[in-house]
Each structure stands twice: as C-alpha cells, then as structure tokens.
Amino acid sequence: METSTILAFIIAIIFFILYYFRGQEIKVIKNREVLLMKESETLQFERETFFRKEIEDIQSKLNDTYKNIPILANQQFDEFKNNEIESLRAVLSAAAAKTALADLEAWKTKYEMFYRQDAINRSQSVILGKVTEHLIPFHQNFPFNPKEARFIGSPIDMIVFEGIENEDVVDIYILEIKTGKSSLSKRQRLIRDAVENDRVSWRELNV
C-alpha cells in the first residue's frame, strides 16, 4: 500500500475520531443545556410558588386588617376615652383636694381661737374639779371627819369610813363630788344603783 494512501487513511480515521468526540461533546453540552433549562424552570417555578404564597399571605393579612379596622378603631377610641376619663378624674381629684384643704384652713382660721379657748376652759374646769376633790374634805361644810375620808379618784371620788377614827361602829359612804352642772357618768350610776339595791358585800382574799 502506498504511503499516501496510508496517510490518507490515518487522516480519515483521525477526522472520524474527532468528529465522534465532537459529537459526544455536543451531545453532553446539549444534555447540560437541557438540565440547566429544567433547573431554571424548576427554580423559576419555585420562585413563582414562593412569591405567590407571599402575595397570598400579604393579601390575607390585608383582608384581616380591613376586617379588624372597626374593632381596632373601637379599641383605640375606648383606650383614648379611658385615658381621658382617668386624666379628668385625676384633675378633679386634685382640684377637690386643693379646695378641701383651702376650706379646712379657712375653717381652722375661723374656729381655731374658739376651740382653743374652749379647750382651755375645759382643762381649767377639769383641773379645778380635781383640786376640789382633793380639798373638799377640809371644807368647813364637809359633813364627815376628813381623817376618815379616803380619796380614790376613779370611778368614784372617795370613800368615807365614818367612825373608824374612834374604832366605833363604822358606816361606809361612797362619795362622788360634782361641781357646776356636771352629772354622774354611766359607771358611777351603776355603782350608785348597786349600793342602793344592797348589792355590796365583804370579801377577804388570802394570798
């Protein structure tokens, strides 16, 4: 076989091999393009699905918001009304307290001297009564022996043991001294009733 023929045959084989691999490469590229196209379509579908869901969620939220607008408006109004009422109540309370304090100060200014003098008079009356209770046994009109009188103070003023100084028969008197227009207290009346109804007895306590 001639050299030129062999060379042509080899060149033909090389071209065939190159053509075959070129065809395979083109086939691979086409397959890749198909895969990329499918992936692109899948990605696009997923994106469209995602955005469609987002749009639906937003639309649903907007619909809920539109439905709740009256409720939200009422809630806002109620909150505003309550805040205004509380604010007004606080203002009125502060004004009332201020007015009451001013009235109290005016009342104190008007009646302070009167009640102060009344308290002084009452105190003087009480002191005078206490002094009188202690000194009455030494008064010339006191009907008992002062040595036989024992001052107690409360709930009655004194007890008189008439005859005790002579160690004779003893009569016991429960004595309450009153000055001015004063009257017996409830406890003093109870003691008086017990004496007048013979509910008085003697007891000894040994300890």
mmCIF file of N, CA and C in Angstrom, residues 52-139:
data_model
loop_
_atom_site.group_PDB
_atom_site.id
_atom_site.type_symbol
_atom_site.label_atom_id
_atom_site.label_comp_id
_atom_site.label_asym_id
_atom_site.label_seq_id
_atom_site.Cartn_x
_atom_site.Cartn_y
_atom_site.Cartn_z
ATOM 1 N N ARG A 52 -45.919 33.707 45.013
ATOM 2 C CA ARG A 52 -47.370 33.593 45.012
ATOM 3 C C ARG A 52 -47.887 33.393 46.438
ATOM 4 N N LYS A 53 -47.171 32.539 47.214
ATOM 5 C CA LYS A 53 -47.567 32.304 48.604
ATOM 6 C C LYS A 53 -47.403 33.577 49.438
ATOM 7 N N GLU A 54 -46.293 34.302 49.194
ATOM 8 C CA GLU A 54 -46.082 35.557 49.922
ATOM 9 C C GLU A 54 -47.192 36.557 49.612
ATOM 10 N N ILE A 55 -47.546 36.627 48.322
ATOM 11 C CA ILE A 55 -48.614 37.549 47.921
ATOM 12 C C ILE A 55 -49.938 37.148 48.568
ATOM 13 N N GLU A 56 -50.201 35.825 48.589
ATOM 14 C CA GLU A 56 -51.435 35.354 49.215
ATOM 15 C C GLU A 56 -51.453 35.675 50.710
ATOM 16 N N ASP A 57 -50.288 35.485 51.392
ATOM 17 C CA ASP A 57 -50.207 35.804 52.825
ATOM 18 C C ASP A 57 -50.437 37.295 53.068
ATOM 19 N N ILE A 58 -49.803 38.116 52.233
ATOM 20 C CA ILE A 58 -49.982 39.568 52.377
ATOM 21 C C ILE A 58 -51.431 39.955 52.143
ATOM 22 N N GLN A 59 -52.024 39.344 51.110
ATOM 23 C CA GLN A 59 -53.421 39.630 50.807
ATOM 24 C C GLN A 59 -54.323 39.203 51.962
ATOM 25 N N SER A 60 -54.006 38.027 52.561
ATOM 26 C CA SER A 60 -54.798 37.546 53.696
ATOM 27 C C SER A 60 -54.672 38.490 54.889
ATOM 28 N N LYS A 61 -53.434 38.950 55.156
ATOM 29 C CA LYS A 61 -53.225 39.888 56.260
ATOM 30 C C LYS A 61 -53.954 41.204 56.008
ATOM 31 N N LEU A 62 -53.903 41.656 54.750
ATOM 32 C CA LEU A 62 -54.613 42.891 54.418
ATOM 33 C C LEU A 62 -56.116 42.726 54.609
ATOM 34 N N ASN A 63 -56.627 41.562 54.196
ATOM 35 C CA ASN A 63 -58.058 41.312 54.378
ATOM 36 C C ASN A 63 -58.427 41.295 55.863
ATOM 37 N N ASP A 64 -57.567 40.619 56.667
ATOM 38 C CA ASP A 64 -57.823 40.595 58.114
ATOM 39 C C ASP A 64 -57.762 41.999 58.699
ATOM 40 N N THR A 65 -56.795 42.777 58.213
ATOM 41 C CA THR A 65 -56.669 44.154 58.709
ATOM 42 C C THR A 65 -57.902 44.969 58.361
ATOM 43 N N TYR A 66 -58.366 44.819 57.112
ATOM 44 C CA TYR A 66 -59.570 45.541 56.701
ATOM 45 C C TYR A 66 -60.770 45.141 57.553
ATOM 46 N N LYS A 67 -60.853 43.822 57.855
ATOM 47 C CA LYS A 67 -61.967 43.351 58.673
ATOM 48 C C LYS A 67 -61.880 43.896 60.102
ATOM 49 N N ASN A 68 -60.636 44.016 60.609
ATOM 50 C CA ASN A 68 -60.442 44.418 62.005
ATOM 51 C C ASN A 68 -60.366 45.927 62.197
ATOM 52 N N ILE A 69 -60.443 46.677 61.099
ATOM 53 C CA ILE A 69 -60.349 48.142 61.231
ATOM 54 C C ILE A 69 -61.419 48.692 62.172
ATOM 55 N N PRO A 70 -62.699 48.283 62.064
ATOM 56 C CA PRO A 70 -63.695 48.801 63.025
ATOM 57 C C PRO A 70 -63.370 48.414 64.466
ATOM 58 N N ILE A 71 -62.928 47.153 64.654
ATOM 59 C CA ILE A 71 -62.593 46.705 66.009
ATOM 60 C C ILE A 71 -61.414 47.495 66.551
ATOM 61 N N LEU A 72 -60.374 47.646 65.709
ATOM 62 C CA LEU A 72 -59.201 48.408 66.142
ATOM 63 C C LEU A 72 -59.562 49.858 66.433
ATOM 64 N N ALA A 73 -60.439 50.406 65.589
ATOM 65 C CA ALA A 73 -60.862 51.793 65.809
ATOM 66 C C ALA A 73 -61.604 51.925 67.134
ATOM 67 N N ASN A 74 -62.490 50.956 67.416
ATOM 68 C CA ASN A 74 -63.223 50.987 68.688
ATOM 69 C C ASN A 74 -62.274 50.832 69.871
ATOM 70 N N GLN A 75 -61.288 49.933 69.710
ATOM 71 C CA GLN A 75 -60.315 49.752 70.790
ATOM 72 C C GLN A 75 -59.522 51.027 71.031
ATOM 73 N N GLN A 76 -59.083 51.658 69.939
ATOM 74 C CA GLN A 76 -58.348 52.910 70.075
ATOM 75 C C GLN A 76 -59.211 53.985 70.724
ATOM 76 N N PHE A 77 -60.483 54.031 70.331
ATOM 77 C CA PHE A 77 -61.387 55.024 70.912
ATOM 78 C C PHE A 77 -61.620 54.752 72.398
ATOM 79 N N ASP A 78 -61.836 53.462 72.741
ATOM 80 C CA ASP A 78 -62.043 53.117 74.152
ATOM 81 C C ASP A 78 -60.812 53.452 74.982
ATOM 82 N N GLU A 79 -59.631 53.151 74.429
ATOM 83 C CA GLU A 79 -58.399 53.470 75.152
ATOM 84 C C GLU A 79 -58.256 54.979 75.338
ATOM 85 N N PHE A 80 -58.541 55.723 74.281
ATOM 86 C CA PHE A 80 -58.482 57.189 74.372
ATOM 87 C C PHE A 80 -59.496 57.706 75.390
ATOM 88 N N LYS A 81 -60.712 57.152 75.350
ATOM 89 C CA LYS A 81 -61.761 57.588 76.275
ATOM 90 C C LYS A 81 -61.362 57.302 77.719
ATOM 91 N N ASN A 82 -60.841 56.077 77.958
ATOM 92 C CA ASN A 82 -60.439 55.720 79.323
ATOM 93 C C ASN A 82 -59.304 56.606 79.815
ATOM 94 N N ASN A 83 -58.350 56.879 78.929
ATOM 95 C CA ASN A 83 -57.236 57.754 79.319
ATOM 96 C C ASN A 83 -57.731 59.155 79.652
ATOM 97 N N GLU A 84 -58.664 59.646 78.837
ATOM 98 C CA GLU A 84 -59.206 60.980 79.092
ATOM 99 C C GLU A 84 -59.995 61.012 80.397
ATOM 100 N N ILE A 85 -60.760 59.939 80.648
ATOM 101 C CA ILE A 85 -61.543 59.880 81.889
ATOM 102 C C ILE A 85 -60.616 59.850 83.097
ATOM 103 N N GLU A 86 -59.554 59.020 83.025
ATOM 104 C CA GLU A 86 -58.608 58.943 84.139
ATOM 105 C C GLU A 86 -57.906 60.277 84.347
ATOM 106 N N SER A 87 -57.540 60.929 83.238
ATOM 107 C CA SER A 87 -56.886 62.231 83.343
ATOM 108 C C SER A 87 -57.819 63.254 83.975
ATOM 109 N N LEU A 88 -59.078 63.266 83.519
ATOM 110 C CA LEU A 88 -60.057 64.199 84.076
ATOM 111 C C LEU A 88 -60.330 63.890 85.542
ATOM 112 N N ARG A 89 -60.393 62.594 85.867
ATOM 113 C CA ARG A 89 -60.629 62.204 87.257
ATOM 114 C C ARG A 89 -59.481 62.665 88.153
ATOM 115 N N ALA A 90 -58.250 62.528 87.649
ATOM 116 C CA ALA A 90 -57.091 62.975 88.427
ATOM 117 C C ALA A 90 -57.128 64.485 88.639
ATOM 118 N N VAL A 91 -57.498 65.212 87.572
ATOM 119 C CA VAL A 91 -57.578 66.683 87.688
ATOM 120 C C VAL A 91 -58.648 67.081 88.692
ATOM 121 N N LEU A 92 -59.824 66.439 88.594
ATOM 122 C CA LEU A 92 -60.914 66.761 89.515
ATOM 123 C C LEU A 92 -60.558 66.386 90.948
ATOM 124 N N SER A 93 -59.879 65.234 91.118
ATOM 125 C CA SER A 93 -59.476 64.814 92.458
ATOM 126 C C SER A 93 -58.492 65.800 93.064
ATOM 127 N N ALA A 94 -57.522 66.235 92.244
ATOM 128 C CA ALA A 94 -56.544 67.206 92.737
ATOM 129 C C ALA A 94 -57.227 68.527 93.081
ATOM 130 N N ALA A 95 -58.170 68.945 92.227
ATOM 131 C CA ALA A 95 -58.888 70.196 92.492
ATOM 132 C C ALA A 95 -59.733 70.079 93.757
ATOM 133 N N ALA A 96 -60.391 68.912 93.926
ATOM 134 C CA ALA A 96 -61.213 68.709 95.124
ATOM 135 C C ALA A 96 -60.351 68.703 96.381
ATOM 136 N N ALA A 97 -59.184 68.036 96.301
ATOM 137 C CA ALA A 97 -58.287 68.005 97.453
ATOM 138 C C ALA A 97 -57.783 69.404 97.788
ATOM 139 N N LYS A 98 -57.456 70.165 96.757
ATOM 140 C CA LYS A 98 -56.980 71.540 96.974
ATOM 141 C C LYS A 98 -58.073 72.396 97.598
ATOM 142 N N THR A 99 -59.308 72.239 97.078
ATOM 143 C CA THR A 99 -60.430 73.004 97.625
ATOM 144 C C THR A 99 -60.712 72.608 99.070
ATOM 145 N N ALA A 100 -60.678 71.288 99.334
ATOM 146 C CA ALA A 100 -60.931 70.815 100.696
ATOM 147 C C ALA A 100 -59.867 71.329 101.654
ATOM 148 N N LEU A 101 -58.602 71.333 101.197
ATOM 149 C CA LEU A 101 -57.525 71.837 102.049
ATOM 150 C C LEU A 101 -57.708 73.323 102.327
ATOM 151 N N ALA A 102 -58.107 74.072 101.292
ATOM 152 C CA ALA A 102 -58.340 75.501 101.481
ATOM 153 C C ALA A 102 -59.504 75.732 102.447
ATOM 154 N N ASP A 103 -60.582 74.929 102.293
ATOM 155 C CA ASP A 103 -61.725 75.055 103.206
ATOM 156 C C ASP A 103 -61.325 74.709 104.634
ATOM 157 N N LEU A 104 -60.484 73.666 104.772
ATOM 158 C CA LEU A 104 -60.034 73.275 106.109
ATOM 159 C C LEU A 104 -59.214 74.383 106.754
ATOM 160 N N GLU A 105 -58.323 74.983 105.970
ATOM 161 C CA GLU A 105 -57.513 76.071 106.510
ATOM 162 C C GLU A 105 -58.395 77.252 106.906
ATOM 163 N N ALA A 106 -59.404 77.547 106.071
ATOM 164 C CA ALA A 106 -60.313 78.645 106.401
ATOM 165 C C ALA A 106 -61.103 78.327 107.669
ATOM 166 N N TRP A 107 -61.556 77.062 107.781
ATOM 167 C CA TRP A 107 -62.306 76.656 108.973
ATOM 168 C C TRP A 107 -61.427 76.731 110.218
ATOM 169 N N LYS A 108 -60.179 76.262 110.084
ATOM 170 C CA LYS A 108 -59.261 76.317 111.225
ATOM 171 C C LYS A 108 -59.010 77.758 111.645
ATOM 172 N N THR A 109 -58.825 78.628 110.641
ATOM 173 C CA THR A 109 -58.588 80.036 110.954
ATOM 174 C C THR A 109 -59.790 80.650 111.662
ATOM 175 N N LYS A 110 -60.992 80.242 111.226
ATOM 176 C CA LYS A 110 -62.208 80.825 111.781
ATOM 177 C C LYS A 110 -62.504 80.316 113.188
ATOM 178 N N TYR A 111 -62.286 79.011 113.415
ATOM 179 C CA TYR A 111 -62.717 78.418 114.681
ATOM 180 C C TYR A 111 -61.572 78.041 115.616
ATOM 181 N N GLU A 112 -60.333 78.273 115.174
ATOM 182 C CA GLU A 112 -59.197 77.856 115.999
ATOM 183 C C GLU A 112 -59.221 78.532 117.361
ATOM 184 N N MET A 113 -59.432 79.842 117.385
ATOM 185 C CA MET A 113 -59.431 80.564 118.654
ATOM 186 C C MET A 113 -60.570 80.095 119.550
ATOM 187 N N PHE A 114 -61.733 79.817 118.920
ATOM 188 C CA PHE A 114 -62.877 79.368 119.707
ATOM 189 C C PHE A 114 -62.584 78.032 120.382
ATOM 190 N N TYR A 115 -62.086 77.060 119.595
ATOM 191 C CA TYR A 115 -61.828 75.741 120.163
ATOM 192 C C TYR A 115 -60.627 75.763 121.105
ATOM 193 N N ARG A 116 -59.671 76.631 120.817
ATOM 194 C CA ARG A 116 -58.537 76.740 121.728
ATOM 195 C C ARG A 116 -59.003 77.265 123.082
ATOM 196 N N GLN A 117 -59.867 78.287 123.055
ATOM 197 C CA GLN A 117 -60.389 78.829 124.308
ATOM 198 C C GLN A 117 -61.277 77.804 125.006
ATOM 199 N N ASP A 118 -62.074 77.062 124.197
ATOM 200 C CA ASP A 118 -62.936 76.030 124.781
ATOM 201 C C ASP A 118 -62.096 74.947 125.449
ATOM 202 N N ALA A 119 -60.979 74.556 124.784
ATOM 203 C CA ALA A 119 -60.101 73.547 125.374
ATOM 204 C C ALA A 119 -59.483 74.058 126.669
ATOM 205 N N ILE A 120 -59.102 75.342 126.667
ATOM 206 C CA ILE A 120 -58.531 75.932 127.886
ATOM 207 C C ILE A 120 -59.563 75.923 129.005
ATOM 208 N N ASN A 121 -60.801 76.296 128.656
ATOM 209 C CA ASN A 121 -61.858 76.318 129.667
ATOM 210 C C ASN A 121 -62.124 74.922 130.219
ATOM 211 N N ARG A 122 -62.157 73.932 129.307
ATOM 212 C CA ARG A 122 -62.383 72.554 129.750
ATOM 213 C C ARG A 122 -61.238 72.079 130.634
ATOM 214 N N SER A 123 -60.014 72.400 130.224
ATOM 215 C CA SER A 123 -58.858 71.991 131.018
ATOM 216 C C SER A 123 -58.896 72.635 132.399
ATOM 217 N N GLN A 124 -59.231 73.919 132.428
ATOM 218 C CA GLN A 124 -59.323 74.603 133.716
ATOM 219 C C GLN A 124 -60.415 73.989 134.582
ATOM 220 N N SER A 125 -61.536 73.618 133.931
ATOM 221 C CA SER A 125 -62.642 73.018 134.672
ATOM 222 C C SER A 125 -62.228 71.677 135.266
ATOM 223 N N VAL A 126 -61.504 70.872 134.455
ATOM 224 C CA VAL A 126 -61.050 69.564 134.941
ATOM 225 C C VAL A 126 -60.071 69.733 136.095
ATOM 226 N N ILE A 127 -59.115 70.660 135.914
ATOM 227 C CA ILE A 127 -58.121 70.888 136.975
ATOM 228 C C ILE A 127 -58.803 71.373 138.248
ATOM 229 N N LEU A 128 -59.750 72.305 138.082
ATOM 230 C CA LEU A 128 -60.474 72.820 139.240
ATOM 231 C C LEU A 128 -61.243 71.703 139.939
ATOM 232 N N GLY A 129 -61.845 70.819 139.137
ATOM 233 C CA GLY A 129 -62.582 69.704 139.725
ATOM 234 C C GLY A 129 -61.671 68.778 140.505
ATOM 235 N N LYS A 130 -60.483 68.466 139.934
ATOM 236 C CA LYS A 130 -59.547 67.584 140.627
ATOM 237 C C LYS A 130 -59.054 68.208 141.930
ATOM 238 N N VAL A 131 -58.746 69.499 141.871
ATOM 239 C CA VAL A 131 -58.291 70.185 143.084
ATOM 240 C C VAL A 131 -59.396 70.190 144.133
ATOM 241 N N THR A 132 -60.624 70.448 143.663
ATOM 242 C CA THR A 132 -61.762 70.475 144.592
ATOM 243 C C THR A 132 -61.958 69.120 145.254
ATOM 244 N N GLU A 133 -61.822 68.047 144.471
ATOM 245 C CA GLU A 133 -61.991 66.702 145.017
ATOM 246 C C GLU A 133 -60.991 66.424 146.130
ATOM 247 N N HIS A 134 -59.754 66.907 145.960
ATOM 248 C CA HIS A 134 -58.736 66.673 146.980
ATOM 249 C C HIS A 134 -58.923 67.564 148.204
ATOM 250 N N LEU A 135 -59.458 68.756 147.993
ATOM 251 C CA LEU A 135 -59.558 69.714 149.104
ATOM 252 C C LEU A 135 -60.905 69.691 149.810
ATOM 253 N N ILE A 136 -61.912 69.080 149.182
ATOM 254 C CA ILE A 136 -63.258 69.128 149.753
ATOM 255 C C ILE A 136 -63.338 68.545 151.167
ATOM 256 N N PRO A 137 -62.542 67.515 151.521
ATOM 257 C CA PRO A 137 -62.648 67.013 152.906
ATOM 258 C C PRO A 137 -62.277 68.064 153.957
ATOM 259 N N PHE A 138 -61.520 69.083 153.548
ATOM 260 C CA PHE A 138 -61.096 70.104 154.503
ATOM 261 C C PHE A 138 -61.991 71.344 154.456
ATOM 262 N N HIS A 139 -63.058 71.248 153.641
ATOM 263 C CA HIS A 139 -64.001 72.364 153.579
ATOM 264 C C HIS A 139 -64.854 72.378 154.842
#
